[in-house]
XYZ file of C-alpha atoms in Angstrom:
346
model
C 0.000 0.000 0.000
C 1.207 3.233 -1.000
C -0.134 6.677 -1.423
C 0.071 10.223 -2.499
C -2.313 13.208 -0.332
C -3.225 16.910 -1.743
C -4.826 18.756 0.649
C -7.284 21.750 -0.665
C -8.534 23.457 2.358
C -10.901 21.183 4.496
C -11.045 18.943 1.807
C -7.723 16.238 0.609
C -7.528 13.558 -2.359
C -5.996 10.687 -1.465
C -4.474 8.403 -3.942
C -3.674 5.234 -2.491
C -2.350 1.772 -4.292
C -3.334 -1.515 -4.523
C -1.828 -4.055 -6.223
C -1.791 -2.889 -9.806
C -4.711 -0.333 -9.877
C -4.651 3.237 -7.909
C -7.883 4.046 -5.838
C -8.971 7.508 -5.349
C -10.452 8.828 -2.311
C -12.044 11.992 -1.219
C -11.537 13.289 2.596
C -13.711 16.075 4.022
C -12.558 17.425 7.068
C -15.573 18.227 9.610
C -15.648 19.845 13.390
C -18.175 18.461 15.201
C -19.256 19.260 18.667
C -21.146 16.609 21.515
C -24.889 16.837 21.317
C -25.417 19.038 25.120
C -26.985 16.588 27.920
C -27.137 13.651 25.316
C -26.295 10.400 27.081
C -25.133 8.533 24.404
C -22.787 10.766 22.851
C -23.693 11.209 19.504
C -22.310 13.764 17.226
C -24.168 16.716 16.257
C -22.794 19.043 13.023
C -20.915 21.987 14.280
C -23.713 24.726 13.337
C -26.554 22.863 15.013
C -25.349 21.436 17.653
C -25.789 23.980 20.588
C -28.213 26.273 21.170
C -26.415 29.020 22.886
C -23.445 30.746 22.007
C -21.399 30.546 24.987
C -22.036 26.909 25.531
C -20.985 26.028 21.937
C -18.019 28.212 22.172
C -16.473 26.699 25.412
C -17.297 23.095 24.290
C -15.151 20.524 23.400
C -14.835 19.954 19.535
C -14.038 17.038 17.559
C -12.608 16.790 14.035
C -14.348 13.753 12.021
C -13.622 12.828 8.261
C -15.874 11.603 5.829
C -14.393 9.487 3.713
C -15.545 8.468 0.358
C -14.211 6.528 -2.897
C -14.364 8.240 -6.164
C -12.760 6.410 -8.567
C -10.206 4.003 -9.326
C -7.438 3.157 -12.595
C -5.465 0.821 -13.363
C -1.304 2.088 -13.342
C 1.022 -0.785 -13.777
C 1.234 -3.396 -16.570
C 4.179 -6.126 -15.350
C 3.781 -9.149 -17.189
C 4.448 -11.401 -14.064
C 3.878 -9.204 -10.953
C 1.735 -5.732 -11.425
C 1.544 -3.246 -8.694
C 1.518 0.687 -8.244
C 4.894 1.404 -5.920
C 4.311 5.361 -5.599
C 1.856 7.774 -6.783
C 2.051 11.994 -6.080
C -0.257 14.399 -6.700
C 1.009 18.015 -8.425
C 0.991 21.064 -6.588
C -2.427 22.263 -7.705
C -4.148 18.928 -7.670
C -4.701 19.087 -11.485
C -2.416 15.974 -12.240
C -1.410 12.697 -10.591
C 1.582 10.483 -11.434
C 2.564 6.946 -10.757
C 5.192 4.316 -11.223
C 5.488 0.649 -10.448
C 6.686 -2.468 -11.001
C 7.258 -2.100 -14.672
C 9.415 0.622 -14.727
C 6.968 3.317 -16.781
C 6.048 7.063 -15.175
C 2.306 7.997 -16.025
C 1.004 10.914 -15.941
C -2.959 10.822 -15.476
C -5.140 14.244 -15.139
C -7.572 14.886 -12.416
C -10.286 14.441 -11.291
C -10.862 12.749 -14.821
C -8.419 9.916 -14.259
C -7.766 10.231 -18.488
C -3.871 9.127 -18.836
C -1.852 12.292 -20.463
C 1.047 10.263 -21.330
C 3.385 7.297 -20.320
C 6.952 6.565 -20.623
C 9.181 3.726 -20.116
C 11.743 5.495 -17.976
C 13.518 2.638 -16.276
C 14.752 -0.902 -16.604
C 13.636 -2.151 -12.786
C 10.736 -0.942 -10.540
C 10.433 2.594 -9.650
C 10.926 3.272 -5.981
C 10.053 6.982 -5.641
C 8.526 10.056 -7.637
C 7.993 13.759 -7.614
C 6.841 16.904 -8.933
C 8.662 20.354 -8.825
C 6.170 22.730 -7.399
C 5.704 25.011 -10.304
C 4.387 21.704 -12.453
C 7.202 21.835 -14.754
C 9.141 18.976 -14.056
C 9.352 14.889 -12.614
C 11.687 13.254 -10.783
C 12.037 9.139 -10.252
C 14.455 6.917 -9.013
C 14.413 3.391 -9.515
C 15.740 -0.165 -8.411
C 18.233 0.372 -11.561
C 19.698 3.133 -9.428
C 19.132 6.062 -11.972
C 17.519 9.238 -10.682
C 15.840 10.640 -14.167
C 14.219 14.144 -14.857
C 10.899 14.211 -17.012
C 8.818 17.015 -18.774
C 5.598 17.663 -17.654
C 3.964 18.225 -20.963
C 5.162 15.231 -22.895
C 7.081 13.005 -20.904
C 10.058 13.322 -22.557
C 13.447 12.830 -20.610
C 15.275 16.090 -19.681
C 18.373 14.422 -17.908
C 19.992 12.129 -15.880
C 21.675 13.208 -12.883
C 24.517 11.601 -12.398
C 26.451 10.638 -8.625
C 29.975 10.069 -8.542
C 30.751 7.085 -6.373
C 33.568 6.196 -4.626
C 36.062 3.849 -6.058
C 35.579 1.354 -3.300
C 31.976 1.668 -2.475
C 29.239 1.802 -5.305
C 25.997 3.902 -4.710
C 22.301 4.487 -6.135
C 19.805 7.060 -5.624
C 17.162 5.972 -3.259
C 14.546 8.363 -3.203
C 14.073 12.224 -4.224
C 11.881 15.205 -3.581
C 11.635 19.031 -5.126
C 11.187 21.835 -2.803
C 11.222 25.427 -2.723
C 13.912 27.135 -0.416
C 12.398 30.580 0.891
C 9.126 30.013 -0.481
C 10.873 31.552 -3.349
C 9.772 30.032 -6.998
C 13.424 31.039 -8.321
C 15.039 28.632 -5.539
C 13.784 25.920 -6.318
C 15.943 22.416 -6.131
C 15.669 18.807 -5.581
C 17.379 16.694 -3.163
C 18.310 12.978 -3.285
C 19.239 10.229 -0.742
C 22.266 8.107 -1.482
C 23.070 4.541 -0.572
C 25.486 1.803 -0.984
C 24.309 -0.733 -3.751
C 25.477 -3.320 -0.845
C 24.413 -2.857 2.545
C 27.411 -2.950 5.184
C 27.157 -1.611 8.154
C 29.030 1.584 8.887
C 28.916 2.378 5.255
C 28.386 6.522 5.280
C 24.904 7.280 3.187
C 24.712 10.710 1.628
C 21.970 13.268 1.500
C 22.504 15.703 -2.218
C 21.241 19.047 -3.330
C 20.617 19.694 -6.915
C 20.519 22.479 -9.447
C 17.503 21.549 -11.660
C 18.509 23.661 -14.361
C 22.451 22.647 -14.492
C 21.530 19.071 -13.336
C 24.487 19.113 -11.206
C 25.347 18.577 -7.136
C 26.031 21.479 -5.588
C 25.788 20.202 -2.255
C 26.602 17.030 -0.728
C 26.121 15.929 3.330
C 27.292 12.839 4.730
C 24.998 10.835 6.703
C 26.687 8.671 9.538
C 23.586 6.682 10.887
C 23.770 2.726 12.292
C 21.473 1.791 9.718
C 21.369 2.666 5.462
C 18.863 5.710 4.759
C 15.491 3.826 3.621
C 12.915 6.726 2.943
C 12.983 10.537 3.066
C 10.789 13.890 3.306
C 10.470 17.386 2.825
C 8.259 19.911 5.058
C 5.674 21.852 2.992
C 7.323 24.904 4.394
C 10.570 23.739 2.491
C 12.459 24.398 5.961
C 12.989 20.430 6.820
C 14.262 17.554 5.415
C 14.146 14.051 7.324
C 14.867 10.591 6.351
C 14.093 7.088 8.464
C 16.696 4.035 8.501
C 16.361 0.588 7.780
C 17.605 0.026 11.629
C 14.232 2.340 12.589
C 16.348 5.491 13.376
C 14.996 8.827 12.343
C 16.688 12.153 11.680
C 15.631 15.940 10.523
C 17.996 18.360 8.742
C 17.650 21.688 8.001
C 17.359 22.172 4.082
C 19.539 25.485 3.984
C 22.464 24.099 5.363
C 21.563 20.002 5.410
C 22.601 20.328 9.838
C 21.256 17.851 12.007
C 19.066 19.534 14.003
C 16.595 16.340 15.094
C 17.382 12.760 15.525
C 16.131 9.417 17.611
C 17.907 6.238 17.738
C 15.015 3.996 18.359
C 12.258 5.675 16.239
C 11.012 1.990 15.089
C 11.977 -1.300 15.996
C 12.876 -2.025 12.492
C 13.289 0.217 9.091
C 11.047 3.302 8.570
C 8.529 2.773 5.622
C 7.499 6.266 5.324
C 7.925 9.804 6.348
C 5.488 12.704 6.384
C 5.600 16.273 7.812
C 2.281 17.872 8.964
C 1.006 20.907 6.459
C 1.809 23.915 7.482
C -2.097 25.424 7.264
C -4.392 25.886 10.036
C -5.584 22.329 10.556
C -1.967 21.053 10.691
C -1.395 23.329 13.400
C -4.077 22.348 14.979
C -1.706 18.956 14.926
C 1.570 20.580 15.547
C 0.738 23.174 17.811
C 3.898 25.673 19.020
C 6.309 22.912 16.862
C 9.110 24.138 14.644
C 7.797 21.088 12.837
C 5.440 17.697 13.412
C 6.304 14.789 11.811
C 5.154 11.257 10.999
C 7.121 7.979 10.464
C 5.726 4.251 10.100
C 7.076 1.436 9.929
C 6.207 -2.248 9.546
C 6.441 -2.628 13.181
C 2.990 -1.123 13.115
C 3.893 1.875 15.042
C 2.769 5.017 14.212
C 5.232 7.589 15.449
C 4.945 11.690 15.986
C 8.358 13.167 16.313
C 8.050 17.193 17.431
C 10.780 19.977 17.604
C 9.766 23.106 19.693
C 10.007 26.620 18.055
C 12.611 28.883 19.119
C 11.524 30.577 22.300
C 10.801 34.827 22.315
C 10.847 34.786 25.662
C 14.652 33.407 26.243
C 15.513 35.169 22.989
C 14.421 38.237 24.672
C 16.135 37.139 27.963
C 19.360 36.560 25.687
C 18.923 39.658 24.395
C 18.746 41.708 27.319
C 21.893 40.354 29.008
C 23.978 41.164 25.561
C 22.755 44.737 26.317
C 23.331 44.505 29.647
C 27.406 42.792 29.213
C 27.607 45.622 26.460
C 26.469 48.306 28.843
C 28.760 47.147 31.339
C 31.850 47.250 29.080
C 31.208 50.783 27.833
C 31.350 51.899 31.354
C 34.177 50.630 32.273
C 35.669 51.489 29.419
C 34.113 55.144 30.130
C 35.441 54.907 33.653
C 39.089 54.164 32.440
C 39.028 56.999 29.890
C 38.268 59.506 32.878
C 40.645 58.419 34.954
C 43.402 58.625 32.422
C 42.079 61.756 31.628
C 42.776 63.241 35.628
C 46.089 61.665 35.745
C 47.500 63.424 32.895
């Protein structure tokens, strides 16, 4: 099972595979309040369930989702063993891609499910996709270890980007994602996860920065964890990157610089299966409350996990501040007092 979310206000799509076909789903998000005095609970719709306005404004709400199934395709064609291994949804809903087992990228529009195109763009199974924000470009990586660029439009292949490995150790791009560095539509780059094409322990994996337009590295972090990097994601603010471990470890960098700035041994009992960061809108606050960031990891110890950094405080910023002015103040007047005294003595 697999899937790829686009959230639209209080509504999301959900694209979620099966096997070889991709089911569509439809999520409205509802608040819901406690019907007042009711014994057995039930649920009342936010507008009508109170009569006064103080007691529905001090009582306790609930979100609820209605879910609902809206369609359903068919996205991989293996001759022996079909099945959808990613899907992602563009930035404005209006397109969906997929990849599986037989190594093509489609691109399908929605909410018509009509394919646009398809391409064969690798030899093996296609482990991960993505779209560049502004809906102008695709990213995959694959089994075959190639991480391949694709127009939008056509599907035709714009590059490979290319790794260069160490004479000793051989790697392969694992997984990739676009994002948009200062919420700025000029910065915007892709970054990769490397790992060893054989599994030792110890072996350093490598976390890469891309230019999109000169298809080259222009930054490259090492990534010194117990276990090889499995999966990876980046924050909808563009401010986070984090990747889980195949030894259930879990770790958040900071996408201006790639620092560690978040990390937990024993996330999972055994390797992450998936990452996600909580939107950045009102309902995922709701979620995160006063976080720098909220984030979700799985794994197929069937452990859900929420992993939470705290925002930088104003009020010991403010502290901080105060005793700079306070050590500067200080040093002036001694400095002050020294001048003066120098001054009598001649």
């Amino acid at each position: 099972m697999n899937c790829g979310l686009h959230v639209d206000g209080p509504r999301m799509y959900l694209a979620c595979g099966h096997d070889n076909k991709c089911f569509i789903y439809t999520i409205q998000q509802k608040i819901v309040t406690p019907r007042p005095n009711s014994p057995d609970g039930q649920l009342r719709k936010r507008k009508s369930g109170l009569t006064k306005a103080d007691d529905f404004k001090h009582a306790k709400k609930i979100i609820s989702f209605e879910v609902q199934e809206t369609g359903q395709i068919e996205t991989d064609f293996h001759k022996d063993d079909a099945y959808q291994n990613c899907s992602v949804f563009s930035a404005d809903g209006l397109r969906l891609v997929t990849g599986g087992a037989d190594g093509c990228v489609r691109l399908w529009r929605y909410p018509e499910l009509s394919k646009v195109w398809e391409t064969k763009a690798h030899s093996q199974e296609i482990d991960c996709i993505h779209i560049d924000p502004l809906g102008k470009q695709i990213c995959s990586t694959s089994k075959d270890g190639q991480l391949l660029l694709w127009n939008v439009e056509d599907g035709t292949r714009i590059a490979e980007l290319k790794w260069a490995s160490t004479p000793s150790i051989k790697y392969k791009h694992k997984a990739c994602r676009y994002c948009m560095l200062d919420e700025d539509p000029k910065k915007i780059c892709l970054f990769s996860i490397e790992v060893p094409v054989v599994n030792k322990k110890g072996t350093a994996c490598y976390i890469s920065q891309w230019n999109v337009n000169r298809h080259i590295p222009v930054f490259v972090q090492s990534v010194h964890t117990n276990g090889s990097l499995a999966c990876m994601d980046i924050s909808h603010c563009g401010k986070f990157l984090a990747v889980g471990t195949m030894e259930g470890e879990v770790a958040v960098y900071s996408t201006s610089n790639l620092k560690q700035i978040y990390y937990v041994k024993n996330g999972h009992k055994t390797f992450v299966t998936g990452l996600a960061f909580a939107p950045s809108s009102t309902a995922g606050q709701l979620v995160s409350g006063n976080s720098g960031f909220t984030l979700l990891s799985i794994s197929i110890d069937n452990q859900l996990k929420l992993h939470q950094s705290p925002k930088p405080s104003w009020k010991r910023f403010k502290l901080l501040l105060l005793l700079l002015l306070l050590l500067l103040c200080t040093i002036l007047t001694v400095f002050a007092a020294g001048s003066l005294t120098h001054t009598r003595d001649t």
